[in-house]
XYZ file of C-alpha atoms in Angstrom:
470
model
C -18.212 174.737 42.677
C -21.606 173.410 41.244
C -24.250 174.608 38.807
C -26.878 173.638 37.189
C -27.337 173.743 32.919
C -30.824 175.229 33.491
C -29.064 178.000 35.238
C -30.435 181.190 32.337
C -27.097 183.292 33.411
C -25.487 180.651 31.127
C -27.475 179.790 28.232
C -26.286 182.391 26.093
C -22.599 180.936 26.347
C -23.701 178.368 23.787
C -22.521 177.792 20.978
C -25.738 177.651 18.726
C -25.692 181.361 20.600
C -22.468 182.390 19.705
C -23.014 180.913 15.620
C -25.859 183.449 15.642
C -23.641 186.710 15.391
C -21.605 184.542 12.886
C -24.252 184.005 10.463
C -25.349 187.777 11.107
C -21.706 188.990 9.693
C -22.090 185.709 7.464
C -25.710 185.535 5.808
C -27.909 188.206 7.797
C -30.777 187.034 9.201
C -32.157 186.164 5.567
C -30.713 186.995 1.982
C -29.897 184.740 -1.161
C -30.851 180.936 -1.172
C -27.329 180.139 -2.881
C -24.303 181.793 -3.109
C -24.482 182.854 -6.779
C -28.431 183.517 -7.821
C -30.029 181.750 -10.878
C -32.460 183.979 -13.249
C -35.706 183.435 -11.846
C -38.040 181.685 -14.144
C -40.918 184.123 -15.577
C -44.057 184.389 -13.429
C -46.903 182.104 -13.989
C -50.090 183.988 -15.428
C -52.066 183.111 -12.278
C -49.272 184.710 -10.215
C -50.297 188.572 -8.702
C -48.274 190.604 -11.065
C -48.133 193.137 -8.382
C -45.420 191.277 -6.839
C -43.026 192.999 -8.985
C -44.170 196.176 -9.169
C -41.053 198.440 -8.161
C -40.777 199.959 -4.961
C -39.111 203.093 -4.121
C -39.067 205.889 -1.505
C -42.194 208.122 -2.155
C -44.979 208.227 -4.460
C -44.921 210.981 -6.704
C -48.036 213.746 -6.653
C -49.826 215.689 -9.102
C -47.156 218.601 -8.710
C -44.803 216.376 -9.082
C -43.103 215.745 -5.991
C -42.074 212.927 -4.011
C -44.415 212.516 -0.904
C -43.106 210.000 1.805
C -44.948 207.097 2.528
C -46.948 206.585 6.099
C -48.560 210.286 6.276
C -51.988 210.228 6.347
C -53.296 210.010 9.947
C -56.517 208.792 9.583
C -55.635 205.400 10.224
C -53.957 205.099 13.191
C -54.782 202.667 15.942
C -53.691 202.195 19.095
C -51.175 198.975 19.420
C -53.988 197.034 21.729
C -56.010 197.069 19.364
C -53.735 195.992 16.433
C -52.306 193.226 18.995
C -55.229 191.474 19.830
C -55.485 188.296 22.320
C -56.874 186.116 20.171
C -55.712 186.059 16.901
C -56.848 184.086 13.642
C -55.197 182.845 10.616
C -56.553 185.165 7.556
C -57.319 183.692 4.321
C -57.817 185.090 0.676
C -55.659 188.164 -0.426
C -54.869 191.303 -0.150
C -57.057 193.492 -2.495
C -56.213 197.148 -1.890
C -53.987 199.063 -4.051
C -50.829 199.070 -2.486
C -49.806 202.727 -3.438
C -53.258 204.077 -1.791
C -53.693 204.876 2.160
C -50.993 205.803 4.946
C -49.255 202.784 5.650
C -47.128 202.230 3.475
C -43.434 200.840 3.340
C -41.143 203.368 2.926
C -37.752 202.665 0.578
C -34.759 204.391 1.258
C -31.574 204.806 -0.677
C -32.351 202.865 -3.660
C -35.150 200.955 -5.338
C -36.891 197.350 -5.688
C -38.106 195.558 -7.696
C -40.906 194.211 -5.999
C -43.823 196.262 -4.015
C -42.248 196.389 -0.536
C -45.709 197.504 0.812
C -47.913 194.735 -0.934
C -45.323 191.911 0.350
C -46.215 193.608 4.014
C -49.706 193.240 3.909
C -49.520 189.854 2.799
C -47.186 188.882 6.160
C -49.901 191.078 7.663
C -52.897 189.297 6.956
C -51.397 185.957 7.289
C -50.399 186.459 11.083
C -53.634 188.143 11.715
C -52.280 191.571 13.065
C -52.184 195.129 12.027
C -48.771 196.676 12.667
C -46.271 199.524 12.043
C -44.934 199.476 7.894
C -41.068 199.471 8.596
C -38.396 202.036 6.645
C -36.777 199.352 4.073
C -33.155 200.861 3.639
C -31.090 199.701 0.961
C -27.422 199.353 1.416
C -25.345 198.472 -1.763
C -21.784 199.052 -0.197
C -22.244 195.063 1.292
C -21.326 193.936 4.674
C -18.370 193.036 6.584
C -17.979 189.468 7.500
C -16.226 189.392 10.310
C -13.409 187.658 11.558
C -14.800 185.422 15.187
C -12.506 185.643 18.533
C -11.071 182.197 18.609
C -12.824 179.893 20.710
C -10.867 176.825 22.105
C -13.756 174.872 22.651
C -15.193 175.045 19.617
C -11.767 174.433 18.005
C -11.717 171.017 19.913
C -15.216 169.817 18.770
C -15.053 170.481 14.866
C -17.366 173.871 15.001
C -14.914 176.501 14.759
C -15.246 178.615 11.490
C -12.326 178.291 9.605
C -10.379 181.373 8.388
C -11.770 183.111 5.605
C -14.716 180.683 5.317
C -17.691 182.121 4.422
C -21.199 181.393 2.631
C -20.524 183.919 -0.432
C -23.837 185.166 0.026
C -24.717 187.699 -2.485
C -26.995 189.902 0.074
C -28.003 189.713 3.512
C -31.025 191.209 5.096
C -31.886 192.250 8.762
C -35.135 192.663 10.150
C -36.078 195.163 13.484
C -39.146 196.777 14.871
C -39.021 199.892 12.768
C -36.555 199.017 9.553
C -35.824 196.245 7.280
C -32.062 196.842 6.022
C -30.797 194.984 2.547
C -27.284 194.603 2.257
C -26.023 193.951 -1.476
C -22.688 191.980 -1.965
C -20.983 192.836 -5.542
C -24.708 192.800 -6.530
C -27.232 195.147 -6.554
C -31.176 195.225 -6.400
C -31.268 194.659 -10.297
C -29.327 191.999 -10.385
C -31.280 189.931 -7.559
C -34.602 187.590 -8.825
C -37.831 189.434 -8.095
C -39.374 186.295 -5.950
C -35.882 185.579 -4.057
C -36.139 189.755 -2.497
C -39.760 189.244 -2.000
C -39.020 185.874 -0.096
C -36.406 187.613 1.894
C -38.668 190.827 2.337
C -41.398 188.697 4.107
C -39.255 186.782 6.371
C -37.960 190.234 7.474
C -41.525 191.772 7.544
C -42.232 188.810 9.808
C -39.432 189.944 12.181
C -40.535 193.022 12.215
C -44.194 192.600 13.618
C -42.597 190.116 16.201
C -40.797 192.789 17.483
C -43.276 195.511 17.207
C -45.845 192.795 19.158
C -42.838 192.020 21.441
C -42.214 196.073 22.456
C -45.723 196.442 22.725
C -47.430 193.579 24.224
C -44.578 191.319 26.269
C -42.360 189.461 25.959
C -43.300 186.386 22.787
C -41.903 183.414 25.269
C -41.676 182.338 29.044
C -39.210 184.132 30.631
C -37.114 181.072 31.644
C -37.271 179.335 27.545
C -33.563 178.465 26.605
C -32.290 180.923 24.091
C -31.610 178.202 21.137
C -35.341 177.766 21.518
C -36.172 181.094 21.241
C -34.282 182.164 18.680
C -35.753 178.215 16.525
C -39.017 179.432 17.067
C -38.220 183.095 16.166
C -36.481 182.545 13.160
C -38.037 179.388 12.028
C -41.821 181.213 13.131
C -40.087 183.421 10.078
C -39.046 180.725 7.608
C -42.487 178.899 8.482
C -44.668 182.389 7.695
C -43.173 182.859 4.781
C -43.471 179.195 3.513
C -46.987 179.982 3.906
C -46.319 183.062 1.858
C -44.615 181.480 -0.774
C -47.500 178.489 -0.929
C -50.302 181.264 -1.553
C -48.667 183.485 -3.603
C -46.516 180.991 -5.685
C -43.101 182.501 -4.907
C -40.332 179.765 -5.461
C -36.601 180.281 -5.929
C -35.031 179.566 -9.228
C -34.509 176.155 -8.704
C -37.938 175.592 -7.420
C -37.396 175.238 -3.726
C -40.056 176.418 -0.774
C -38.077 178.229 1.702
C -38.128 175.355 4.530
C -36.723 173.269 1.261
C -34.061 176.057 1.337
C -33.523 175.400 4.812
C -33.598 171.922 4.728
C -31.155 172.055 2.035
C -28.696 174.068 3.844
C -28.993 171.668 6.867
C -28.317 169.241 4.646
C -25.381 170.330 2.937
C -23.311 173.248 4.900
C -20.357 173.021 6.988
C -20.509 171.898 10.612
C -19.665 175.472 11.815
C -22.930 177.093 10.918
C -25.244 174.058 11.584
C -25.913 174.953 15.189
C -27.671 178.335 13.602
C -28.380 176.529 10.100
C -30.666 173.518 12.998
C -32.496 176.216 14.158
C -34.075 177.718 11.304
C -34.820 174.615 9.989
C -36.158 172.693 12.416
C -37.716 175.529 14.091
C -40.004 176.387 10.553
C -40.487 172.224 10.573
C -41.707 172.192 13.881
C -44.527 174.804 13.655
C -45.229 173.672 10.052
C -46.115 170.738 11.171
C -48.649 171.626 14.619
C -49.918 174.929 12.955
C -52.671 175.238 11.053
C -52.159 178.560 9.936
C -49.792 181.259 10.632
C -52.412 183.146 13.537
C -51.741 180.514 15.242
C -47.992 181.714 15.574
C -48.263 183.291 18.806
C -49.921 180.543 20.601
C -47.237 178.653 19.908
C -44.857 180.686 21.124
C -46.521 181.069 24.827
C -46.049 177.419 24.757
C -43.193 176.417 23.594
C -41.124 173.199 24.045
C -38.579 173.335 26.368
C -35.561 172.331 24.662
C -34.080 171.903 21.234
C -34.540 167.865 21.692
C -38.598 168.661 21.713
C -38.497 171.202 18.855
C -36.546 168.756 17.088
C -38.810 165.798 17.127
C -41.616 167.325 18.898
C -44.074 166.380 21.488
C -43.731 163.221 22.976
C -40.153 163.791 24.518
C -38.774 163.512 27.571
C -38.577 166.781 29.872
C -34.469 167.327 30.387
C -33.444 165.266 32.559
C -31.762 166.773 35.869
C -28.018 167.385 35.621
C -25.602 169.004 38.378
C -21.513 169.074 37.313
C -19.325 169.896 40.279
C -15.565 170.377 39.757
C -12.578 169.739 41.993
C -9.530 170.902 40.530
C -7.071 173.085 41.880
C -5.088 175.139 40.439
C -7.849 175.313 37.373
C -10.072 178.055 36.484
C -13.372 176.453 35.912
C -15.836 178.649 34.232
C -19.240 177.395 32.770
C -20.895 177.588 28.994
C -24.332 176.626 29.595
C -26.371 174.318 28.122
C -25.707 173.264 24.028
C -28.168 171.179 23.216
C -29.181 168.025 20.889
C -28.426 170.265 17.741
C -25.143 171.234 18.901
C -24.255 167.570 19.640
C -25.228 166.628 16.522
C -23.249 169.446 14.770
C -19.738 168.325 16.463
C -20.212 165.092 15.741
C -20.993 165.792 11.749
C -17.992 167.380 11.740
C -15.862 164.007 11.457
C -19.062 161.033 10.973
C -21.275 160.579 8.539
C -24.938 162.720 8.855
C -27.098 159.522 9.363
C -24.527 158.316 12.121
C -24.554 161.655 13.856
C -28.070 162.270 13.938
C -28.222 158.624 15.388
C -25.983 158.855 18.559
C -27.673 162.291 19.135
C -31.176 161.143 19.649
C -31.755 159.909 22.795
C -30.111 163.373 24.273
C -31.204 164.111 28.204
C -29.092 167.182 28.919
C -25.750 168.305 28.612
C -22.975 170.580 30.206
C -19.840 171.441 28.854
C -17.368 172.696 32.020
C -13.979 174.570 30.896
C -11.130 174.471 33.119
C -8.333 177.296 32.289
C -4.704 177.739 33.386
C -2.151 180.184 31.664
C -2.673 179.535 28.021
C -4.115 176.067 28.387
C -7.828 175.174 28.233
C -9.445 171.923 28.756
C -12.822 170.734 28.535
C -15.292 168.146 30.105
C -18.188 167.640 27.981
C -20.711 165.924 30.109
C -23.999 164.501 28.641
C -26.629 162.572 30.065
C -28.980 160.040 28.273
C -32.532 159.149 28.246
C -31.597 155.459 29.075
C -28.382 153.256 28.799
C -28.798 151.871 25.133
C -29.034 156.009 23.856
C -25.790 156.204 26.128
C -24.175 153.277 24.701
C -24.891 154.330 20.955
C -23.580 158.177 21.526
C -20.242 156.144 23.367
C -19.450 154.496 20.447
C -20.079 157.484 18.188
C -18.020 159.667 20.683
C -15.012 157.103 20.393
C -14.686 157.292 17.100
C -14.979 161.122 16.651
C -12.878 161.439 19.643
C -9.920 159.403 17.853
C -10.456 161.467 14.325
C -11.318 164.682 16.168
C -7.536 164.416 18.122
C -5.501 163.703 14.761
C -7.180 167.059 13.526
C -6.647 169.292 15.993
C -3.476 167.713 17.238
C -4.839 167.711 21.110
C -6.153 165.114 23.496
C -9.835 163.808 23.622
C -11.008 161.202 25.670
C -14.211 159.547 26.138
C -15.280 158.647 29.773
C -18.676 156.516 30.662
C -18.923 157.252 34.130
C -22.766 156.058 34.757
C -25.104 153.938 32.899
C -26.891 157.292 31.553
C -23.908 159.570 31.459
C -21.438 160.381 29.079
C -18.323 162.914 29.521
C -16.093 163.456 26.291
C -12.720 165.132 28.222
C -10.597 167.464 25.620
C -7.776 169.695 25.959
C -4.042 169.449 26.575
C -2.980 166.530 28.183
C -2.233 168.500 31.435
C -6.060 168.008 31.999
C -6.884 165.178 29.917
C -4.399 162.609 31.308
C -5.413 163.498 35.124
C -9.257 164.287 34.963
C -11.229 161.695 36.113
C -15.261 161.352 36.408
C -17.612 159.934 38.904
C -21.727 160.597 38.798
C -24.994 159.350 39.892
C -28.348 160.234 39.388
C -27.456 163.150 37.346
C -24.910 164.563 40.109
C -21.808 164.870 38.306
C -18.067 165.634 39.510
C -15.551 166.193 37.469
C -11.738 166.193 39.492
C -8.522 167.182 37.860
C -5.015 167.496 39.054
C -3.177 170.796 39.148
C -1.710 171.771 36.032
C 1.842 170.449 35.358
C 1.072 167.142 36.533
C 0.077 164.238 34.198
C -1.095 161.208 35.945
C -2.425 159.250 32.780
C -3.936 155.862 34.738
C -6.097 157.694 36.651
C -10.180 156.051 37.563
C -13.131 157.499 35.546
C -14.054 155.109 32.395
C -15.720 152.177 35.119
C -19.541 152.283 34.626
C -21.553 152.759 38.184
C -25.485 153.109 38.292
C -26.772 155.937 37.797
């Protein structure tokens, strides 16, 4: 049995994948910067004051009653002509009275206290597009969190969510083609900061036309783009639109941070469990930030994306993934495949028992990676195999993996062992000692095989840590 980490029937078996329905049940997509929100400093005089101005679900008439929002026909356009090939970055502001005209954003089951339809046009204009206003739908019963199915694998490398951990967010917010929903955590709208909801409203908003443009026009990304990538450049596209939101409009969070500061922060400071997700918002909004010029340039950027989370990490100028084929020969195992992790995943276990600076280190340098899981009865082992972009990368990640493997294995109370069979390839072996102590490793040139006895039999001097070309 062989396979490839390119293969796309795998990628979503990740565990940057997984983390995303975590921080869904978790966070949302977007909600509060901090788990208990500050009062939000008064608004400068220079800031639009229609920023505040309270939304709700119709806009009362002459006879006094409520007509919903989006009814006027007369301007309608077809989506081609609201999607456009060639897009621009707008500058300047919106001018038009946000309570005037058909599209408007439509609030249901509650109130704001921002203008839900003003924030839209802003994300509008900024990505150059015309789209759909989306029903915002307020939901002040909060949001289960979830309890995850236990995952072995990400028990053994320090990224399992503990029990009962959460982020004690106070609201969470989803974005979709048609809807925006808010969900309010023993809070409601009143008691959440004006320019945090509007922050959170726009990185929704932004969701929302990528979707709409998505349904409409094709797909946003090459067909075969990992799904880590994707879902960077998707939500960070979000976090970087609205940084450009928050920039014109001066919309800060009480303490004063940009949302990619927010991000950055959270990178920065939250448990291993949720950096996989936390890595992609961040360094997804850093990446375009920094080769964008303006936000119509957004969709460029996603037709050509890089190819892996190493290049949207540190960008152009990185090495393509380097090839990587894991075969396995061991009977009496069932040996199933989780795709491709990725730089930020690697980087994410290893955080989880050395320092930031010394995991961000041995990451760099990353050339591909596999992990292979081998099952029998209630036992589940794991070769971890990772190729480098040359031998000193490889030797800086060994030492790295040595010492997480020896705090990693007091934690968890398993085995972990670190294997160099190649120059250029690395394989960190967990599990119960059933696999651990009778794996062994050969590879060259990327073509990796990974033999195990049955289960029941521990051979613990078997071949696999000698160094061969490769």
């Amino acid at each position: 049995m062989s396979w490839s980490p390119t293969d796309p029937a795998v990628r979503p078996s990740s565990l940057a994948a997984l983390a995303v329905a975590l921080l869904l049940v978790t966070a949302g997509c977007s909600g509060s910067p901090d788990a208990t929100p500050e009062p939000t400093p008064e608004p400068t005089t220079d800031r639009p004051p229609t920023d505040a101005t309270p939304t709700t679900a119709g806009t009362a008439t002459s006879a006094g009653t409520a007509t919903p929002a989006g009814t006027d026909a007369t301007t309608s356009t077809t989506r081609t002509e609201r999607f456009p090939t060639t897009t621009r970055a707008t500058t300047g502001t919106t001018t038009a009275d946000p309570d005037e005209g058909a599209d408007r954003v439509r609030v249901e089951n509650g109130t704001l206290p921002v203008n839900a339809t003003l924030v839209f046009r802003r994300v509008q204009a900024l990505l150059g597009v015309d789209a759909d206003p989306p029903v915002v739908r307020v939901n002040p019963s909060g949001y289960h969190r979830g309890t995850p199915d236990p995952d072995p694998f990400a028990e053994l490398v320090g990224l399992a969510r503990p029990a009962g951990a959460s982020l004690n967010n106070s609201y969470a917010a989803a974005g979709s083609a048609d809807s925006v929903i808010l969900l309010f955590q023993n809070t409601t709208t009143e008691d959440v900061p004006p320019e945090d909801l509007a922050v959170t409203l726009a990185h929704e908003f932004v969701h929302v036309i990528q979707d709409q443009r998505r349904d409409e026009a094709g797909p946003l990304f090459p067909e075969e783009l990992d799904a880590d990538v994707r879902t960077a450049l998707t939500e960070g596209g979000a976090v970087y639109v609205t940084q450009v939101y928050a920039d014109r409009y001066g919309v800060t969070n009480a303490d004063g941070n940009t949302p990619i500061d927010t991000r950055a922060r959270h990178y920065r400071t939250r448990p291993p469990w949720i950096l996989p997700v936390t890595a992609e918002y961040y360094f997804g909004a850093r990446y375009l930030d920094r080769r964008l010029d303006g936000p119509g340039e957004l969709w460029g950027a996603y037709a050509d994306p890089p190819a892996t989370m190493e290049g949207v990490i540190h960008g152009p100028g990185v090495e393509p993934a380097h090839s990587l084929s894991v075969t396995a020969d061991a009977p009496g195992w069932d040996v199933t495949r989780r795709g491709r992790q990725g730089e930020h995943v690697l980087r994410a276990a290893l955080r989880s028992e050395l320092p930031r600076e010394d995991a961000a280190a041995a990451a760099t340098g990353w050339g591909n990676d596999s992990p292979v899981a081998f099952a029998a009865g209630n036992d589940a082992g794991y070769a971890w195999v990772v190729r480098w972009d040359d031998a000193d990368e490889a030797d800086e990640f060994e030492d790295a993996a040595r010492r997480f493997a020896d705090r990693r294995g007091e934690a968890v109370g398993g085995s972990l062992r670190v294997t160099r069979p190649s120059s250029g390839t690395v394989v960190l072996l967990m599990g119960p000692e059933a696999f651990v102590g009778t794996a062994s490793v050969t590879a060259s040139d990327g073509n990796v095989t990974v033999t195990a006895d049955p289960p029941g039999r521990v051979t613990p001097d078997r071949p696999g840590d000698a160094r061969s070309p490769g």
